[in-house]
Tab-separated table of C-alpha atoms in Angstrom:
chain	number	residue	atom	x	y	z
A	1	UNK	CA	5.522	-6.598	-7.594
A	2	UNK	CA	6.496	-3.298	-6.000
A	3	UNK	CA	3.854	-1.849	-3.892
A	4	UNK	CA	2.924	1.547	-2.594
A	5	UNK	CA	2.062	-0.069	0.663
A	6	UNK	CA	5.746	-1.189	1.196
A	7	UNK	CA	7.128	2.007	0.173
A	8	UNK	CA	5.385	4.512	2.309
A	9	UNK	CA	6.387	4.777	5.901
A	10	UNK	CA	5.733	1.115	6.605
A	11	UNK	CA	2.002	1.277	6.265
A	12	UNK	CA	1.185	-2.263	7.479
A	13	UNK	CA	1.366	-1.866	11.271
A	14	UNK	CA	-1.858	-4.005	11.621
A	15	UNK	CA	-0.050	-6.897	10.133
A	16	UNK	CA	3.411	-6.300	11.589
A	17	UNK	CA	4.251	-3.417	13.749
A	18	UNK	CA	3.397	0.110	12.524
A	19	UNK	CA	0.565	1.763	10.393
A	20	UNK	CA	-0.490	5.268	10.394
A	21	UNK	CA	-3.508	7.147	9.164
A	22	UNK	CA	-6.267	9.452	10.469
A	23	UNK	CA	-9.258	7.668	11.789
A	24	UNK	CA	-12.880	8.514	12.398
A	25	UNK	CA	-15.129	9.824	15.343
A	26	UNK	CA	-13.204	11.010	18.363
A	27	UNK	CA	-13.428	8.455	21.200
A	28	UNK	CA	-12.382	11.079	23.844
A	29	UNK	CA	-14.810	12.780	26.122
A	30	UNK	CA	-13.020	16.228	26.040
A	31	UNK	CA	-12.527	18.896	23.559
A	32	UNK	CA	-8.968	18.519	23.246
A	33	UNK	CA	-5.899	16.299	23.920
A	34	UNK	CA	-2.700	16.459	25.829
A	35	UNK	CA	0.129	14.043	25.610
A	36	UNK	CA	2.651	13.705	28.229
A	37	UNK	CA	5.541	11.591	26.867
A	38	UNK	CA	8.778	10.142	27.916
A	39	UNK	CA	11.377	8.768	25.460
A	40	UNK	CA	13.883	6.508	27.315
A	41	UNK	CA	17.300	6.585	25.720
A	42	UNK	CA	17.129	10.170	24.378
A	43	UNK	CA	17.726	13.149	26.578
A	44	UNK	CA	17.306	16.102	24.282
A	45	UNK	CA	16.224	16.972	20.773
A	46	UNK	CA	12.998	17.420	19.043
A	47	UNK	CA	9.730	15.325	18.751
A	48	UNK	CA	7.576	15.555	15.698
A	49	UNK	CA	3.942	14.742	15.690
A	50	UNK	CA	2.923	13.492	12.200
A	51	UNK	CA	-0.456	12.567	10.639
A	52	UNK	CA	-0.718	10.670	7.436
A	53	UNK	CA	-3.808	11.357	5.288
A	54	UNK	CA	-4.849	9.063	2.305
A	55	UNK	CA	-2.235	10.735	0.187
A	56	UNK	CA	0.207	12.655	2.182
A	57	UNK	CA	2.110	13.018	5.589
A	58	UNK	CA	1.626	16.307	7.652
A	59	UNK	CA	3.555	17.523	10.467
A	60	UNK	CA	1.099	18.522	13.089
A	61	UNK	CA	3.455	19.803	15.709
A	62	UNK	CA	7.292	20.058	16.824
A	63	UNK	CA	8.179	20.303	20.427
A	64	UNK	CA	11.470	20.046	22.340
A	65	UNK	CA	12.701	17.135	24.320
A	66	UNK	CA	14.153	17.999	27.554
A	67	UNK	CA	15.490	15.366	29.937
A	68	UNK	CA	13.738	12.704	27.891
A	69	UNK	CA	10.145	14.433	28.354
A	70	UNK	CA	8.138	16.030	25.712
A	71	UNK	CA	4.519	17.330	25.683
A	72	UNK	CA	1.787	17.839	22.880
A	73	UNK	CA	-1.680	19.377	23.024
A	74	UNK	CA	-4.288	20.188	20.607
A	75	UNK	CA	-7.609	18.898	19.394
A	76	UNK	CA	-8.708	16.296	16.648
A	77	UNK	CA	-12.028	16.196	15.000
A	78	UNK	CA	-11.692	12.323	14.660
A	79	UNK	CA	-9.703	9.880	16.699
A	80	UNK	CA	-6.516	9.623	14.649
A	81	UNK	CA	-3.530	7.412	14.193
A	82	UNK	CA	-0.253	9.526	14.451
A	83	UNK	CA	3.344	8.862	14.586
A	84	UNK	CA	5.835	10.497	16.819
A	85	UNK	CA	9.352	10.825	15.363
A	86	UNK	CA	12.223	11.556	17.573
A	87	UNK	CA	15.063	13.591	15.987
A	88	UNK	CA	16.659	11.618	13.191
A	89	UNK	CA	15.857	8.301	14.607
A	90	UNK	CA	14.797	5.875	11.667
A	91	UNK	CA	11.616	4.427	13.434
A	92	UNK	CA	8.608	6.190	14.853
A	93	UNK	CA	6.236	5.634	17.762
A	94	UNK	CA	2.550	5.120	16.706
A	95	UNK	CA	-0.347	6.513	18.841
A	96	UNK	CA	-3.985	6.720	18.381
A	97	UNK	CA	-4.797	10.213	19.460
A	98	UNK	CA	-8.319	11.230	20.641
A	99	UNK	CA	-9.525	14.188	22.764
A	100	UNK	CA	-8.247	12.867	26.124
A	101	UNK	CA	-5.372	12.970	28.532
A	102	UNK	CA	-2.692	10.574	27.003
A	103	UNK	CA	0.421	9.406	28.484
A	104	UNK	CA	3.146	7.795	26.240
A	105	UNK	CA	6.316	6.010	27.279
A	106	UNK	CA	8.721	5.032	24.314
A	107	UNK	CA	12.110	3.425	24.083
A	108	UNK	CA	14.809	4.503	21.550
A	109	UNK	CA	15.524	0.756	20.578
A	110	UNK	CA	12.006	-0.238	20.244
A	111	UNK	CA	9.954	2.734	19.260
A	112	UNK	CA	7.059	0.749	17.517
A	113	UNK	CA	6.335	-0.937	20.836
A	114	UNK	CA	5.128	2.341	22.432
A	115	UNK	CA	3.293	2.173	25.735
A	116	UNK	CA	0.193	4.332	25.685
A	117	UNK	CA	-2.558	4.949	28.302
A	118	UNK	CA	-5.547	7.231	28.121
A	119	UNK	CA	-6.675	6.644	24.519
A	120	UNK	CA	-9.471	4.038	24.332
A	121	UNK	CA	-9.034	3.908	20.550
A	122	UNK	CA	-5.372	2.916	20.840
A	123	UNK	CA	-6.389	0.158	23.370
A	124	UNK	CA	-9.054	-1.038	20.979
A	125	UNK	CA	-6.525	-1.289	18.127
A	126	UNK	CA	-3.888	-2.953	20.314
A	127	UNK	CA	-6.408	-5.745	21.257
A	128	UNK	CA	-6.853	-6.389	17.592
A	129	UNK	CA	-3.149	-6.430	16.895
A	130	UNK	CA	-2.543	-8.780	19.897
A	131	UNK	CA	-5.063	-11.206	18.263
A	132	UNK	CA	-3.247	-10.973	14.905
A	133	UNK	CA	0.023	-11.590	16.487
A	134	UNK	CA	-1.261	-14.804	18.128
A	135	UNK	CA	-2.038	-16.077	14.735
A	136	UNK	CA	1.459	-15.061	13.635
A	137	UNK	CA	2.969	-16.866	16.756
A	138	UNK	CA	1.185	-19.960	15.886
A	139	UNK	CA	2.577	-19.820	12.267
A	140	UNK	CA	6.019	-19.466	13.739
A	141	UNK	CA	5.499	-22.533	16.084
A	142	UNK	CA	4.320	-24.711	13.271
A	143	UNK	CA	7.075	-23.628	10.923
A	144	UNK	CA	9.603	-24.446	13.728
A	145	UNK	CA	8.138	-27.798	14.033
A	146	UNK	CA	8.288	-28.391	10.354
A	147	UNK	CA	11.865	-27.280	10.189
A	148	UNK	CA	12.875	-29.492	13.125
A	149	UNK	CA	11.058	-32.483	11.659
A	150	UNK	CA	12.879	-32.069	8.271
A	151	UNK	CA	16.232	-31.491	9.916
A	152	UNK	CA	15.804	-34.558	12.222
A	153	UNK	CA	14.933	-36.545	9.146
A	154	UNK	CA	17.987	-35.426	7.107
A	155	UNK	CA	20.278	-36.043	10.015
A	156	UNK	CA	19.059	-39.589	10.724
A	157	UNK	CA	18.238	-38.777	14.198
A	158	UNK	CA	14.671	-39.702	13.870
A	159	UNK	CA	12.587	-42.613	12.756
A	160	UNK	CA	11.063	-41.355	9.310
A	161	UNK	CA	8.182	-43.871	9.453
A	162	UNK	CA	5.141	-41.801	8.750
A	163	UNK	CA	7.160	-38.658	8.111
A	164	UNK	CA	5.128	-37.563	5.088
A	165	UNK	CA	1.979	-37.914	7.169
A	166	UNK	CA	3.457	-35.674	9.801
A	167	UNK	CA	4.635	-33.095	7.234
A	168	UNK	CA	1.215	-32.912	5.398
A	169	UNK	CA	-0.367	-32.498	8.933
A	170	UNK	CA	1.782	-29.609	9.685
A	171	UNK	CA	1.253	-28.095	6.218
A	172	UNK	CA	-2.571	-28.535	6.589
A	173	UNK	CA	-2.496	-26.973	10.139
A	174	UNK	CA	-0.432	-23.996	8.856
A	175	UNK	CA	-2.748	-23.355	5.877
A	176	UNK	CA	-5.724	-23.438	8.205
A	177	UNK	CA	-4.156	-20.949	10.526
A	178	UNK	CA	-3.407	-18.677	7.731
A	179	UNK	CA	-6.897	-18.895	6.502
A	180	UNK	CA	-8.160	-18.299	9.975
A	181	UNK	CA	-6.049	-15.190	10.414
A	182	UNK	CA	-7.344	-13.700	7.014
A	183	UNK	CA	-10.830	-14.433	7.963
A	184	UNK	CA	-10.374	-12.690	11.180
A	185	UNK	CA	-8.494	-9.817	9.651
A	186	UNK	CA	-11.346	-9.178	7.378
A	187	UNK	CA	-14.224	-9.600	9.943
A	188	UNK	CA	-12.867	-7.648	12.873
A	189	UNK	CA	-13.295	-4.173	11.164
A	190	UNK	CA	-16.751	-5.223	10.072
A	191	UNK	CA	-17.733	-6.122	13.564
A	192	UNK	CA	-16.214	-2.838	14.990
A	193	UNK	CA	-17.252	-0.196	12.456
A	194	UNK	CA	-18.898	1.904	15.219
A	195	UNK	CA	-15.204	2.301	16.688
A	196	UNK	CA	-12.481	4.584	15.392
A	197	UNK	CA	-10.111	1.608	15.492
A	198	UNK	CA	-12.437	-0.588	13.346
A	199	UNK	CA	-12.658	2.032	10.765
A	200	UNK	CA	-8.919	2.552	10.779
A	201	UNK	CA	-8.425	-1.217	10.495
A	202	UNK	CA	-10.861	-1.320	7.575
A	203	UNK	CA	-8.824	1.322	5.634
A	204	UNK	CA	-5.642	-0.462	6.565
A	205	UNK	CA	-6.809	-3.746	5.191
A	206	UNK	CA	-7.962	-2.056	2.010
A	207	UNK	CA	-4.288	-0.571	1.712
A	208	UNK	CA	-3.075	-4.154	2.337
A	209	UNK	CA	-5.109	-5.312	-0.586
A	210	UNK	CA	-6.689	-8.390	1.390
A	211	UNK	CA	-10.091	-7.634	0.091
A	212	UNK	CA	-11.758	-8.534	-3.157
A	213	UNK	CA	-13.513	-5.626	-5.137
A	214	UNK	CA	-16.873	-6.973	-3.985
A	215	UNK	CA	-15.576	-7.090	-0.371
A	216	UNK	CA	-14.320	-3.489	-0.765
A	217	UNK	CA	-17.764	-2.335	-1.940
A	218	UNK	CA	-19.519	-4.004	0.920
A	219	UNK	CA	-16.981	-2.506	3.359
A	220	UNK	CA	-17.484	1.019	1.858
A	221	UNK	CA	-21.243	0.804	2.112
A	222	UNK	CA	-21.296	-0.518	5.741
A	223	UNK	CA	-18.623	1.984	6.740
A	224	UNK	CA	-20.390	4.837	5.138
A	225	UNK	CA	-23.565	3.959	6.935
A	226	UNK	CA	-21.937	3.409	10.443
A	227	UNK	CA	-19.636	6.485	10.438
A	228	UNK	CA	-20.726	8.791	7.591
A	229	UNK	CA	-18.289	11.553	8.457
A	230	UNK	CA	-15.383	9.108	8.912
A	231	UNK	CA	-12.363	10.166	6.760
A	232	UNK	CA	-11.973	6.390	6.241
A	233	UNK	CA	-15.278	6.192	4.507
A	234	UNK	CA	-14.107	8.903	2.182
A	235	UNK	CA	-10.778	7.246	1.416
A	236	UNK	CA	-12.308	3.983	0.577
A	237	UNK	CA	-15.143	5.589	-1.370
A	238	UNK	CA	-12.518	7.631	-3.407
A	239	UNK	CA	-10.454	4.506	-3.972
A	240	UNK	CA	-13.597	2.808	-5.307
A	241	UNK	CA	-14.322	5.770	-7.643
A	242	UNK	CA	-10.834	5.452	-9.129
A	243	UNK	CA	-10.906	1.786	-9.701
A	244	UNK	CA	-14.424	1.859	-11.002
A	245	UNK	CA	-13.363	4.342	-13.457
A	246	UNK	CA	-10.538	2.189	-14.781
A	247	UNK	CA	-12.223	-1.160	-15.070
A	248	UNK	CA	-12.500	-3.042	-18.392
A	249	UNK	CA	-15.153	-1.271	-20.342
A	250	UNK	CA	-14.637	2.197	-18.869
A	251	UNK	CA	-13.340	4.899	-20.875
A	252	UNK	CA	-9.783	5.637	-19.700
A	253	UNK	CA	-9.421	8.897	-17.836
A	254	UNK	CA	-7.415	11.453	-19.959
A	255	UNK	CA	-4.283	13.059	-18.682
A	256	UNK	CA	-1.299	15.149	-19.855
A	257	UNK	CA	2.273	14.795	-18.558
A	258	UNK	CA	5.716	16.027	-19.822
A	259	UNK	CA	8.015	13.810	-21.738
A	260	UNK	CA	11.895	13.969	-20.901
A	261	UNK	CA	12.262	17.010	-23.177
A	262	UNK	CA	9.428	18.765	-21.329
A	263	UNK	CA	6.934	18.330	-24.069
A	264	UNK	CA	3.390	17.822	-22.948
A	265	UNK	CA	1.948	14.482	-24.011
A	266	UNK	CA	-1.797	13.827	-23.687
A	267	UNK	CA	-3.488	10.449	-23.765
A	268	UNK	CA	-6.100	11.814	-26.162
A	269	UNK	CA	-3.274	12.160	-28.654
A	270	UNK	CA	-3.559	8.422	-29.001
A	271	UNK	CA	-7.201	8.144	-30.026
A	272	UNK	CA	-7.583	6.111	-33.003
A	273	UNK	CA	-4.876	3.654	-32.069
A	274	UNK	CA	-4.711	0.678	-29.699
A	275	UNK	CA	-2.510	1.906	-26.774
A	276	UNK	CA	-0.865	0.292	-23.902
A	277	UNK	CA	-0.416	2.761	-20.834
A	278	UNK	CA	2.384	1.082	-18.931
A	279	UNK	CA	3.000	2.390	-15.358
A	280	UNK	CA	6.562	1.625	-14.315
A	281	UNK	CA	9.605	3.135	-12.800
A	282	UNK	CA	13.429	2.803	-13.149
A	283	UNK	CA	13.672	1.795	-9.408
A	284	UNK	CA	11.138	-1.145	-9.940
A	285	UNK	CA	12.883	-4.337	-10.561
A	286	UNK	CA	9.826	-6.291	-11.673
A	287	UNK	CA	9.109	-3.474	-14.153
A	288	UNK	CA	12.539	-3.661	-15.678
A	289	UNK	CA	12.299	-7.493	-15.768
A	290	UNK	CA	9.055	-7.024	-17.777
A	291	UNK	CA	10.408	-4.446	-20.231
A	292	UNK	CA	11.841	-7.089	-22.616
A	293	UNK	CA	8.398	-8.595	-22.961
A	294	UNK	CA	6.954	-5.026	-23.753
A	295	UNK	CA	9.566	-4.441	-26.333
A	296	UNK	CA	8.757	-7.713	-28.039
A	297	UNK	CA	5.160	-6.857	-28.217
A	298	UNK	CA	5.857	-3.252	-29.462
A	299	UNK	CA	8.238	-4.364	-32.187
A	300	UNK	CA	5.736	-7.057	-33.336
A	301	UNK	CA	2.505	-4.974	-33.292
A	302	UNK	CA	3.804	-1.330	-33.830
A	303	UNK	CA	2.875	-1.574	-37.598
A	304	UNK	CA	-0.502	-2.698	-36.706
A	305	UNK	CA	-1.941	0.522	-35.059
A	306	UNK	CA	-0.447	-0.273	-31.734
A	307	UNK	CA	1.449	2.124	-29.427
A	308	UNK	CA	2.880	2.120	-25.825
A	309	UNK	CA	2.831	5.157	-23.693
A	310	UNK	CA	5.126	4.808	-20.538
A	311	UNK	CA	4.161	6.588	-17.355
A	312	UNK	CA	6.963	6.527	-14.899
A	313	UNK	CA	6.675	6.846	-10.982
A	314	UNK	CA	10.277	8.005	-10.709
A	315	UNK	CA	11.388	10.803	-8.650
A	316	UNK	CA	14.813	11.620	-10.090
A	317	UNK	CA	14.951	12.441	-13.748
A	318	UNK	CA	18.378	11.265	-14.359
A	319	UNK	CA	17.619	7.769	-13.077
A	320	UNK	CA	14.494	7.707	-15.103
A	321	UNK	CA	16.356	8.574	-18.252
A	322	UNK	CA	19.111	6.147	-17.452
A	323	UNK	CA	16.675	3.392	-17.146
A	324	UNK	CA	15.054	4.334	-20.457
A	325	UNK	CA	18.422	4.143	-22.216
A	326	UNK	CA	19.598	0.955	-20.458
A	327	UNK	CA	16.455	-1.029	-21.291
A	328	UNK	CA	16.328	0.611	-24.900
A	329	UNK	CA	12.722	1.711	-24.592
A	330	UNK	CA	11.470	2.872	-27.913
A	331	UNK	CA	8.036	4.410	-27.125
A	332	UNK	CA	7.156	7.737	-25.687
A	333	UNK	CA	7.732	8.154	-21.847
A	334	UNK	CA	6.117	10.714	-19.456
A	335	UNK	CA	6.317	11.432	-15.880
A	336	UNK	CA	5.628	14.281	-13.275
A	337	UNK	CA	8.455	12.817	-11.254
A	338	UNK	CA	6.292	12.627	-8.216
A	339	UNK	CA	6.786	8.962	-7.147
A	340	UNK	CA	3.779	7.497	-5.710
A	341	UNK	CA	2.120	10.895	-5.620
A	342	UNK	CA	1.856	11.221	-9.321
A	343	UNK	CA	-1.233	12.807	-10.296
A	344	UNK	CA	-1.946	10.134	-12.944
A	345	UNK	CA	-1.073	7.176	-10.607
A	346	UNK	CA	-3.633	8.687	-8.107
A	347	UNK	CA	-6.124	9.133	-11.028
A	348	UNK	CA	-5.927	5.379	-11.976
A	349	UNK	CA	-5.657	4.158	-8.457
A	350	UNK	CA	-2.217	2.718	-9.106
A	351	UNK	CA	-0.840	1.108	-5.820
A	352	UNK	CA	1.619	-1.397	-7.066
A	353	UNK	CA	3.743	-1.584	-10.377
A	354	UNK	CA	4.174	-2.778	-12.910
A	355	UNK	CA	0.472	-2.187	-14.011
A	356	UNK	CA	-0.893	-1.428	-17.535
A	357	UNK	CA	-4.054	-0.741	-19.250
A	358	UNK	CA	-4.785	-1.729	-22.871
A	359	UNK	CA	-7.092	0.816	-24.804
A	360	UNK	CA	-8.991	0.460	-27.914
A	361	UNK	CA	-9.033	3.240	-30.574
A	362	UNK	CA	-11.914	4.897	-28.900
A	363	UNK	CA	-10.005	5.184	-25.585
A	364	UNK	CA	-12.036	2.319	-23.965
A	365	UNK	CA	-10.212	-0.143	-21.586
A	366	UNK	CA	-10.212	-3.444	-23.071
A	367	UNK	CA	-7.696	-5.376	-20.748
A	368	UNK	CA	-5.612	-4.704	-17.690
A	369	UNK	CA	-2.336	-5.887	-16.289
A	370	UNK	CA	-1.248	-8.013	-19.161
A	371	UNK	CA	2.063	-9.691	-18.711
A	372	UNK	CA	4.456	-11.465	-21.153
A	373	UNK	CA	2.651	-14.103	-23.286
A	374	UNK	CA	-0.793	-12.763	-22.112
A	375	UNK	CA	-0.017	-9.337	-23.766
A	376	UNK	CA	1.022	-10.928	-26.876
A	377	UNK	CA	-1.851	-13.200	-27.024
A	378	UNK	CA	-4.287	-10.350	-26.407
A	379	UNK	CA	-2.613	-8.212	-29.153
A	380	UNK	CA	-2.700	-11.147	-31.670
A	381	UNK	CA	-6.388	-11.605	-31.027
A	382	UNK	CA	-7.217	-7.863	-31.789
A	383	UNK	CA	-4.500	-7.264	-34.379
A	384	UNK	CA	-4.011	-10.291	-36.354
A	385	UNK	CA	-1.367	-10.315	-39.180
A	386	UNK	CA	-3.035	-9.450	-42.503
């Protein structure tokens, strides 16, 4: 499944290396911040200070780099995770900015491993990330033990007596470590909602889709109570509003988008019919793999008051049209060509594709994310042959 989280600027720092987004209350004691920075391996150029909100990335400031030194200054309403990009380098350096005097040391060949002093929020988050990395290191150690065990058994260099017991023991230990990491990852933000880093991690985990809907609701309630002015509280509450409005039983939000010829098509045009809203894109391999199943369903049930409306998250019209032609998709297609920033994708809370919603003739959502045989079975149950 192609995910929004994997297609933005590497939005999973808390799980791997880099995540960016604005955070909550300022942890600094002053009214402004200063950043004194040094980038090793780059003498001249420009440094760009970037901030990602829930739906966009903004350039906050641009400054020159002279003899590897750069400086930013300004103020933030809330302690905020930023990125610093250097010229055309492909990676960026993350820094949690608060109103304080901050110093940064970065290295061209390892930008995500930035050294930061002066930001208490950055230190809080790094302590959390270090604990997460300890789980990952344990996973790697157990995987290495497993691989060595299997290689030794295959080469005949070891006594295989009790091998399966050792293998099962390693697998059990690995699964227990993974479960422990997930539990820690979920709980740490809840234990630190009074901190900017805790609220930031809560939003990041929501982006990483590790919470159940019930856990997201609980998280939102607690975060809003702990930090009512936090942008994270707003981001999570906004997400909940979107998904609550597109659950089974809800009336699907109406929208209008242009088809390939520029003609406006509205969802309300499909009232009176069963319709499958299919979110996909030409660049999405799982979507393309699912298209034959959709075609089979469409050809079987199109004569039984059933339609499909394709909503593409493509950016390039030519590539979109090519995919429609290559896959021989016979139903109406629409797109605003805004990729993940599609207004309709935002409206429906789409963060990964393929995704679909099955609507009844009154526009009510009766099923979600039906794939292959599940779609055919659902359609047969509601639209049996006469």
